[in-house]
């Protein structure tokens, strides 16, 4: 079993009601109602393609259990937890900024955090080699006092704290490749040298003004936050350059005992909320990169936790490519979008992409965790 890949999914993840696309807009806004882009459909289609491809049968199902309030309170204010619970038991509301939710969301959000934790436990126990937690709602924008950008509870950060507080893990590295900045995760570990938080994201996207490369942590945590904002339109060459020149050297220097990935699939070329150009093949190669790093640095202990990704058509293929690499299984399923876009995958590194990676690498090399914090 230990050489297998764990898989977390629960049908209830698809039942979280993210309400309408403009439910957070002023009531006077003139907008024909439309479902939220953050939809259970996208994730369920990812799960269904993994099933239809035959890969699901090769994975080890890990049952998620809801994270308790005492765990959620590691990051979130009790008043916020209680507010989500109370409104979830009534008619829903907005968890903060752009995070509308309906009845029952508290339970699903607690199950999302618990699903990521269950995946990490399965890896820590040696029951599986690595795992993908396909959870919803996402988490990396959520903060102590409120949700943000569809995120209710801070799934990945809570998982890192669980590993440290309950499983005796010391240094945890988080690689966030969601197209948006992982600001909630960053805030949690801003002064904490024991968690390396790296975010690759589209420059200036969401939250606006957040995730600048100069944001490197503070106090004891100075240097343990690394931001790699990339220009809109960045593709395979930029992401691999960023991984090889910023992410991997930082991981090598930090020497994590466990690697978590905040796996948003909204840097894909089809995403309605991002302007990046990744194909399924590139998500596969990025997965190979983190597999190599985790394999060489921490006996392969690696969990990917799902974050954003809003193309219901394309997320399934990007997700399948990732899980194939984790499991070391090639299903033979062809990405129907890939042939037409080989030109996208083959685009050379643009000057502005290279400059962005240069700048991030310069800052990261100066600010990498100090040896005294190791
Ligand atoms: Zn995102």
CSV table of C-alpha atoms and ligand atoms in Angstrom, one decimal:
chain,number,residue,atom,x,y,z
A,1,UNK,CA,0.0,0.0,0.0
A,2,UNK,CA,2.8,2.3,0.8
A,3,UNK,CA,3.7,2.7,-2.9
A,4,UNK,CA,0.2,3.9,-3.8
A,5,UNK,CA,-1.5,7.2,-4.1
A,6,UNK,CA,-4.3,8.3,-1.8
A,7,UNK,CA,-7.4,10.0,-3.1
A,8,UNK,CA,-9.8,12.2,-1.1
A,9,UNK,CA,-13.2,13.0,-2.4
A,10,UNK,CA,-16.6,13.3,-0.9
A,11,UNK,CA,-19.9,13.8,-2.8
A,12,UNK,CA,-20.8,16.5,-0.3
A,13,UNK,CA,-17.9,18.7,-1.6
A,14,UNK,CA,-20.0,19.2,-4.7
A,15,UNK,CA,-23.0,20.2,-2.6
A,16,UNK,CA,-21.5,23.4,-1.1
A,17,UNK,CA,-23.7,26.1,-2.5
A,18,UNK,CA,-21.4,29.0,-3.7
A,19,UNK,CA,-24.6,30.8,-4.7
A,20,UNK,CA,-24.7,33.2,-7.6
A,21,UNK,CA,-21.8,34.8,-9.4
A,22,UNK,CA,-22.8,38.3,-8.3
A,23,UNK,CA,-24.3,37.6,-4.9
A,24,UNK,CA,-21.7,39.8,-3.3
A,25,UNK,CA,-22.4,42.7,-5.6
A,26,UNK,CA,-24.3,45.7,-4.5
A,27,UNK,CA,-28.0,45.0,-4.7
A,28,UNK,CA,-28.5,47.7,-7.2
A,29,UNK,CA,-26.1,46.1,-9.7
A,30,UNK,CA,-27.8,45.2,-13.0
A,31,UNK,CA,-26.9,41.6,-13.5
A,32,UNK,CA,-28.8,38.7,-14.8
A,33,UNK,CA,-28.4,35.9,-12.2
A,34,UNK,CA,-25.9,33.3,-13.1
A,35,UNK,CA,-24.3,30.5,-11.0
A,36,UNK,CA,-20.9,31.1,-9.4
A,37,UNK,CA,-17.8,30.2,-11.3
A,38,UNK,CA,-16.7,28.3,-8.2
A,39,UNK,CA,-18.9,25.3,-8.8
A,40,UNK,CA,-19.1,21.7,-7.7
A,41,UNK,CA,-19.5,20.7,-11.3
A,42,UNK,CA,-15.9,21.4,-12.1
A,43,UNK,CA,-14.6,19.3,-9.3
A,44,UNK,CA,-17.1,16.5,-9.9
A,45,UNK,CA,-16.0,16.3,-13.5
A,46,UNK,CA,-12.4,16.0,-12.4
A,47,UNK,CA,-13.4,13.2,-10.1
A,48,UNK,CA,-15.5,11.6,-12.9
A,49,UNK,CA,-12.6,11.7,-15.4
A,50,UNK,CA,-10.3,10.0,-12.9
A,51,UNK,CA,-13.0,7.4,-12.5
A,52,UNK,CA,-13.8,6.9,-16.2
A,53,UNK,CA,-10.1,6.7,-17.1
A,54,UNK,CA,-9.7,3.7,-14.8
A,55,UNK,CA,-7.3,5.5,-12.6
A,56,UNK,CA,-9.6,5.7,-9.6
A,57,UNK,CA,-9.4,2.0,-9.1
A,58,UNK,CA,-5.7,2.3,-8.8
A,59,UNK,CA,-5.9,4.8,-6.0
A,60,UNK,CA,-6.5,4.3,-2.3
A,61,UNK,CA,-9.7,6.0,-1.1
A,62,UNK,CA,-9.1,8.1,2.0
A,63,UNK,CA,-12.3,9.0,3.9
A,64,UNK,CA,-12.4,12.6,5.0
A,65,UNK,CA,-13.7,13.5,8.4
A,66,UNK,CA,-14.7,17.0,9.4
A,67,UNK,CA,-12.1,19.1,11.2
A,68,UNK,CA,-13.3,20.0,14.6
A,69,UNK,CA,-13.7,23.6,15.9
A,70,UNK,CA,-10.6,23.2,18.0
A,71,UNK,CA,-8.6,22.5,14.8
A,72,UNK,CA,-10.3,25.4,12.8
A,73,UNK,CA,-9.5,27.7,15.8
A,74,UNK,CA,-5.8,27.1,15.2
A,75,UNK,CA,-6.2,29.8,12.5
A,76,UNK,CA,-9.8,31.1,12.6
A,77,UNK,CA,-11.3,33.3,15.3
A,78,UNK,CA,-14.0,31.5,17.3
A,79,UNK,CA,-16.5,34.2,16.4
A,80,UNK,CA,-15.9,33.6,12.7
A,81,UNK,CA,-16.3,29.9,13.0
A,82,UNK,CA,-19.5,30.4,15.0
A,83,UNK,CA,-20.8,32.9,12.4
A,84,UNK,CA,-20.3,30.5,9.5
A,85,UNK,CA,-22.0,27.7,11.5
A,86,UNK,CA,-24.9,29.8,12.5
A,87,UNK,CA,-25.6,31.2,9.0
A,88,UNK,CA,-25.0,27.8,7.5
A,89,UNK,CA,-27.8,26.5,9.7
A,90,UNK,CA,-30.0,29.3,8.5
A,91,UNK,CA,-30.0,30.7,5.0
A,92,UNK,CA,-26.3,31.2,4.4
A,93,UNK,CA,-24.6,34.5,3.8
A,94,UNK,CA,-21.1,35.8,2.9
A,95,UNK,CA,-18.2,34.4,4.8
A,96,UNK,CA,-16.2,37.6,4.2
A,97,UNK,CA,-15.2,39.0,0.8
A,98,UNK,CA,-16.6,37.3,-2.3
A,99,UNK,CA,-17.4,34.1,-0.4
A,100,UNK,CA,-21.2,33.7,-0.6
A,101,UNK,CA,-22.5,30.4,0.8
A,102,UNK,CA,-25.7,28.6,1.3
A,103,UNK,CA,-27.3,26.4,3.8
A,104,UNK,CA,-25.0,23.5,5.0
A,105,UNK,CA,-21.6,25.0,4.0
A,106,UNK,CA,-20.1,24.9,7.5
A,107,UNK,CA,-20.2,21.1,7.4
A,108,UNK,CA,-18.8,20.9,3.9
A,109,UNK,CA,-16.0,23.4,4.7
A,110,UNK,CA,-15.1,21.5,7.8
A,111,UNK,CA,-15.0,18.3,5.7
A,112,UNK,CA,-12.7,20.0,3.2
A,113,UNK,CA,-10.2,21.0,5.9
A,114,UNK,CA,-10.6,17.5,7.4
A,115,UNK,CA,-10.1,15.9,4.0
A,116,UNK,CA,-6.7,17.6,3.5
A,117,UNK,CA,-5.7,16.5,7.0
A,118,UNK,CA,-6.8,12.9,6.4
A,119,UNK,CA,-4.7,12.8,3.3
A,120,UNK,CA,-1.7,14.1,5.2
A,121,UNK,CA,-2.3,11.5,8.0
A,122,UNK,CA,-2.4,8.7,5.4
A,123,UNK,CA,1.0,9.8,4.0
A,124,UNK,CA,2.5,10.4,7.5
A,125,UNK,CA,1.3,6.9,8.5
A,126,UNK,CA,2.8,5.4,5.5
A,127,UNK,CA,-0.5,4.0,4.3
A,128,UNK,CA,0.1,5.7,0.9
A,129,UNK,CA,3.1,7.3,-0.7
A,130,UNK,CA,1.4,10.6,-1.6
A,131,UNK,CA,-2.1,11.9,-2.0
A,132,UNK,CA,-4.5,14.2,-3.8
A,133,UNK,CA,-7.3,15.8,-1.8
A,134,UNK,CA,-10.0,17.0,-4.2
A,135,UNK,CA,-11.8,19.2,-1.7
A,136,UNK,CA,-14.2,22.1,-1.8
A,137,UNK,CA,-14.6,24.9,-0.8
A,138,UNK,CA,-11.0,26.0,-1.3
A,139,UNK,CA,-9.0,27.6,1.4
A,140,UNK,CA,-5.9,29.6,0.6
A,141,UNK,CA,-7.5,33.1,0.8
A,142,UNK,CA,-9.3,32.5,4.1
A,143,UNK,CA,-8.0,34.4,7.1
A,144,UNK,CA,-8.6,34.5,10.9
A,145,UNK,CA,-11.7,36.7,10.8
A,146,UNK,CA,-13.3,35.8,7.5
A,147,UNK,CA,-13.3,34.0,4.2
A,148,UNK,CA,-12.2,35.5,0.9
A,149,UNK,CA,-12.3,34.6,-2.8
A,150,UNK,CA,-14.6,31.5,-2.4
A,151,UNK,CA,-12.4,30.2,0.5
A,152,UNK,CA,-14.0,29.5,3.9
A,153,UNK,CA,-11.4,27.7,6.1
A,154,UNK,CA,-7.7,27.6,5.4
A,155,UNK,CA,-7.3,24.0,4.4
A,156,UNK,CA,-3.7,23.8,3.5
A,157,UNK,CA,-2.4,25.9,6.4
A,158,UNK,CA,-4.5,23.9,8.9
A,159,UNK,CA,-3.0,20.8,7.4
A,160,UNK,CA,0.5,22.1,7.9
A,161,UNK,CA,-0.3,23.0,11.5
A,162,UNK,CA,-1.8,19.5,12.0
A,163,UNK,CA,1.4,17.9,10.8
A,164,UNK,CA,3.4,20.0,13.2
A,165,UNK,CA,1.1,19.8,16.3
A,166,UNK,CA,-0.3,16.3,16.0
A,167,UNK,CA,2.2,14.4,13.9
A,168,UNK,CA,5.6,15.7,15.1
A,169,UNK,CA,6.6,17.1,11.8
A,170,UNK,CA,9.0,20.0,12.0
A,171,UNK,CA,9.5,21.9,8.7
A,172,UNK,CA,6.7,21.9,6.2
A,173,UNK,CA,6.9,23.5,2.8
A,174,UNK,CA,3.9,24.7,0.9
A,175,UNK,CA,4.0,25.3,-2.8
A,176,UNK,CA,0.9,27.2,-4.1
A,177,UNK,CA,0.5,27.1,-7.8
A,178,UNK,CA,-3.1,28.4,-7.9
A,179,UNK,CA,-3.2,31.4,-10.3
A,180,UNK,CA,-4.2,33.7,-7.3
A,181,UNK,CA,-1.9,34.7,-4.5
A,182,UNK,CA,-2.1,32.4,-1.4
A,183,UNK,CA,-2.5,35.3,0.9
A,184,UNK,CA,-4.3,33.5,3.7
A,185,UNK,CA,-1.6,30.9,3.9
A,186,UNK,CA,1.1,33.5,3.8
A,187,UNK,CA,-0.5,35.5,6.6
A,188,UNK,CA,-0.7,32.4,8.9
A,189,UNK,CA,3.0,31.7,8.6
A,190,UNK,CA,4.3,35.3,8.1
A,191,UNK,CA,6.5,35.2,11.2
A,192,UNK,CA,7.0,31.4,11.3
A,193,UNK,CA,10.3,30.0,10.1
A,194,UNK,CA,9.1,26.4,10.3
A,195,UNK,CA,6.8,26.7,7.3
A,196,UNK,CA,8.1,27.7,3.9
A,197,UNK,CA,5.2,29.3,2.0
A,198,UNK,CA,5.9,29.7,-1.7
A,199,UNK,CA,3.3,31.2,-4.0
A,200,UNK,CA,3.4,31.2,-7.8
A,201,UNK,CA,0.7,33.4,-9.2
A,202,UNK,CA,-0.4,35.9,-11.8
A,203,UNK,CA,1.0,39.3,-11.0
A,204,UNK,CA,-1.6,41.6,-9.5
A,205,UNK,CA,-4.6,39.4,-10.0
A,206,UNK,CA,-6.3,38.6,-6.6
A,207,UNK,CA,-6.2,39.9,-4.0
A,208,UNK,CA,-5.2,43.0,-5.9
A,209,UNK,CA,-1.9,44.3,-4.6
A,210,UNK,CA,-1.1,41.1,-2.7
A,211,UNK,CA,1.7,38.7,-3.3
A,212,UNK,CA,4.5,41.1,-4.4
A,213,UNK,CA,7.9,39.5,-4.4
A,214,UNK,CA,9.1,41.9,-1.7
A,215,UNK,CA,6.7,40.1,0.7
A,216,UNK,CA,9.1,37.8,2.3
A,217,UNK,CA,7.8,37.3,5.9
A,218,UNK,CA,8.9,39.1,9.1
A,219,UNK,CA,10.7,38.5,12.3
A,220,UNK,CA,11.8,34.9,12.7
A,221,UNK,CA,9.9,34.1,9.6
A,222,UNK,CA,11.8,36.6,7.4
A,223,UNK,CA,12.7,34.7,4.2
A,224,UNK,CA,10.3,31.8,4.8
A,225,UNK,CA,7.7,33.5,2.5
A,226,UNK,CA,8.5,33.6,-1.2
A,227,UNK,CA,6.3,35.1,-3.8
A,228,UNK,CA,6.8,34.6,-7.5
A,229,UNK,CA,4.3,36.9,-9.4
A,230,UNK,CA,4.4,36.1,-13.1
A,231,UNK,CA,3.1,38.3,-15.9
A,232,UNK,CA,-0.3,37.5,-17.5
A,233,UNK,CA,0.1,35.1,-20.3
A,234,UNK,CA,2.9,33.1,-18.7
A,235,UNK,CA,3.1,29.5,-19.8
A,236,UNK,CA,5.0,26.3,-19.5
A,237,UNK,CA,8.5,27.9,-20.0
A,238,UNK,CA,7.9,30.5,-17.3
A,239,UNK,CA,6.5,28.1,-14.7
A,240,UNK,CA,9.3,25.6,-15.2
A,241,UNK,CA,11.9,28.4,-15.1
A,242,UNK,CA,10.3,29.7,-11.8
A,243,UNK,CA,10.2,26.2,-10.4
A,244,UNK,CA,13.8,25.4,-11.3
A,245,UNK,CA,15.3,28.8,-10.3
A,246,UNK,CA,13.2,29.8,-7.3
A,247,UNK,CA,11.1,27.0,-5.9
A,248,UNK,CA,13.5,24.1,-6.1
A,249,UNK,CA,16.5,25.9,-4.7
A,250,UNK,CA,14.3,27.2,-1.8
A,251,UNK,CA,13.1,23.7,-1.1
A,252,UNK,CA,16.6,22.4,-1.1
A,253,UNK,CA,17.8,25.1,1.3
A,254,UNK,CA,14.7,24.7,3.6
A,255,UNK,CA,15.0,20.9,3.6
A,256,UNK,CA,11.3,20.2,4.4
A,257,UNK,CA,10.1,17.1,6.2
A,258,UNK,CA,6.8,17.3,4.3
A,259,UNK,CA,5.6,19.0,1.2
A,260,UNK,CA,2.1,20.3,0.6
A,261,UNK,CA,0.9,21.8,-2.7
A,262,UNK,CA,-2.0,24.2,-2.9
A,263,UNK,CA,-3.2,22.8,-6.2
A,264,UNK,CA,-5.3,25.4,-7.9
A,265,UNK,CA,-5.8,24.6,-11.6
A,266,UNK,CA,-6.8,28.1,-12.6
A,267,UNK,CA,-3.5,28.8,-14.3
A,268,UNK,CA,-4.7,26.7,-17.1
A,269,UNK,CA,-5.1,28.2,-20.6
A,270,UNK,CA,-8.9,27.8,-20.4
A,271,UNK,CA,-9.6,29.4,-17.1
A,272,UNK,CA,-12.1,32.2,-17.0
A,273,UNK,CA,-10.6,33.8,-13.9
A,274,UNK,CA,-6.9,33.6,-14.8
A,275,UNK,CA,-4.8,34.7,-17.8
A,276,UNK,CA,-2.1,32.1,-17.8
A,277,UNK,CA,-1.4,29.4,-20.4
A,278,UNK,CA,-0.7,26.1,-18.7
A,279,UNK,CA,-1.8,22.9,-20.4
A,280,UNK,CA,-2.5,19.6,-18.7
A,281,UNK,CA,1.0,18.4,-19.8
A,282,UNK,CA,2.6,21.3,-17.9
A,283,UNK,CA,0.6,20.5,-14.7
A,284,UNK,CA,2.0,16.9,-15.2
A,285,UNK,CA,5.6,18.2,-15.5
A,286,UNK,CA,5.2,20.5,-12.5
A,287,UNK,CA,3.9,17.5,-10.5
A,288,UNK,CA,7.0,15.6,-11.6
A,289,UNK,CA,9.1,18.5,-10.3
A,290,UNK,CA,7.5,18.4,-6.8
A,291,UNK,CA,7.6,14.6,-6.8
A,292,UNK,CA,11.4,14.8,-7.4
A,293,UNK,CA,11.9,17.4,-4.7
A,294,UNK,CA,9.8,15.5,-2.1
A,295,UNK,CA,11.5,12.3,-3.1
A,296,UNK,CA,14.9,13.7,-2.6
A,297,UNK,CA,14.2,15.8,0.4
A,298,UNK,CA,11.6,14.1,2.6
A,299,UNK,CA,11.1,10.5,1.4
A,300,UNK,CA,8.4,11.5,-1.0
A,301,UNK,CA,6.0,12.8,1.6
A,302,UNK,CA,3.7,14.9,-0.5
A,303,UNK,CA,0.0,15.9,-0.4
A,304,UNK,CA,-1.7,18.1,-3.0
A,305,UNK,CA,-4.8,19.9,-1.8
A,306,UNK,CA,-7.2,21.2,-4.4
A,307,UNK,CA,-7.8,25.0,-4.6
A,308,UNK,CA,-9.3,26.9,-7.5
A,309,UNK,CA,-9.8,26.0,-11.1
A,310,UNK,CA,-12.9,27.3,-13.0
A,311,UNK,CA,-12.9,25.7,-16.4
A,312,UNK,CA,-15.3,22.8,-16.1
A,313,UNK,CA,-14.1,21.6,-19.5
A,314,UNK,CA,-10.4,21.7,-18.9
A,315,UNK,CA,-9.8,21.2,-15.1
A,316,UNK,CA,-10.5,17.5,-15.4
A,317,UNK,CA,-7.7,17.0,-17.9
A,318,UNK,CA,-5.2,19.0,-15.8
A,319,UNK,CA,-6.3,17.2,-12.7
A,320,UNK,CA,-6.0,13.8,-14.4
A,321,UNK,CA,-2.4,14.6,-15.6
A,322,UNK,CA,-1.5,15.5,-12.0
A,323,UNK,CA,-2.9,12.3,-10.4
A,324,UNK,CA,-1.4,10.2,-13.2
A,325,UNK,CA,2.0,11.5,-12.2
A,326,UNK,CA,1.4,11.1,-8.5
A,327,UNK,CA,0.4,7.4,-9.0
A,328,UNK,CA,2.9,6.7,-11.7
A,329,UNK,CA,0.1,5.4,-14.0
A,330,UNK,CA,-0.4,6.5,-17.6
A,331,UNK,CA,-4.0,6.0,-18.4
A,332,UNK,CA,-3.6,6.8,-22.1
A,333,UNK,CA,-6.4,9.3,-22.0
A,334,UNK,CA,-5.7,12.0,-24.5
A,335,UNK,CA,-6.2,15.7,-23.6
A,336,UNK,CA,-8.5,16.7,-26.4
A,337,UNK,CA,-7.4,20.3,-26.1
A,338,UNK,CA,-3.7,19.6,-26.3
A,339,UNK,CA,-3.1,19.0,-30.0
A,340,UNK,CA,-4.4,22.3,-31.0
A,341,UNK,CA,-2.3,24.0,-28.3
A,342,UNK,CA,1.1,22.4,-28.7
A,343,UNK,CA,2.1,25.8,-29.9
A,344,UNK,CA,1.1,27.2,-26.5
A,345,UNK,CA,3.2,24.5,-24.7
A,346,UNK,CA,6.2,25.1,-26.9
A,347,UNK,CA,6.3,28.9,-26.6
A,348,UNK,CA,9.8,30.1,-25.6
A,349,UNK,CA,10.4,32.0,-22.4
A,350,UNK,CA,9.4,35.6,-23.0
A,351,UNK,CA,11.6,38.4,-21.8
A,352,UNK,CA,9.1,39.7,-19.3
A,353,UNK,CA,8.6,36.2,-17.9
A,354,UNK,CA,12.3,35.7,-17.5
A,355,UNK,CA,12.7,39.1,-15.9
A,356,UNK,CA,10.0,38.3,-13.4
A,357,UNK,CA,11.7,35.0,-12.5
A,358,UNK,CA,15.1,36.8,-12.3
A,359,UNK,CA,13.7,39.3,-9.9
A,360,UNK,CA,12.0,36.7,-7.7
A,361,UNK,CA,15.1,34.6,-7.7
A,362,UNK,CA,17.3,37.5,-6.6
A,363,UNK,CA,15.0,38.3,-3.7
A,364,UNK,CA,14.5,34.7,-2.7
A,365,UNK,CA,18.3,34.0,-2.8
A,366,UNK,CA,18.9,36.9,-0.4
A,367,UNK,CA,16.0,36.0,1.9
A,368,UNK,CA,16.0,32.2,2.0
A,369,UNK,CA,15.6,30.9,5.5
A,370,UNK,CA,18.6,31.5,7.6
A,371,UNK,CA,20.6,28.6,8.8
A,372,UNK,CA,19.9,29.6,12.4
A,373,UNK,CA,16.2,28.9,11.8
A,374,UNK,CA,16.8,25.4,10.5
B,1,LIG,ZN1,-7.4,30.7,-7.6
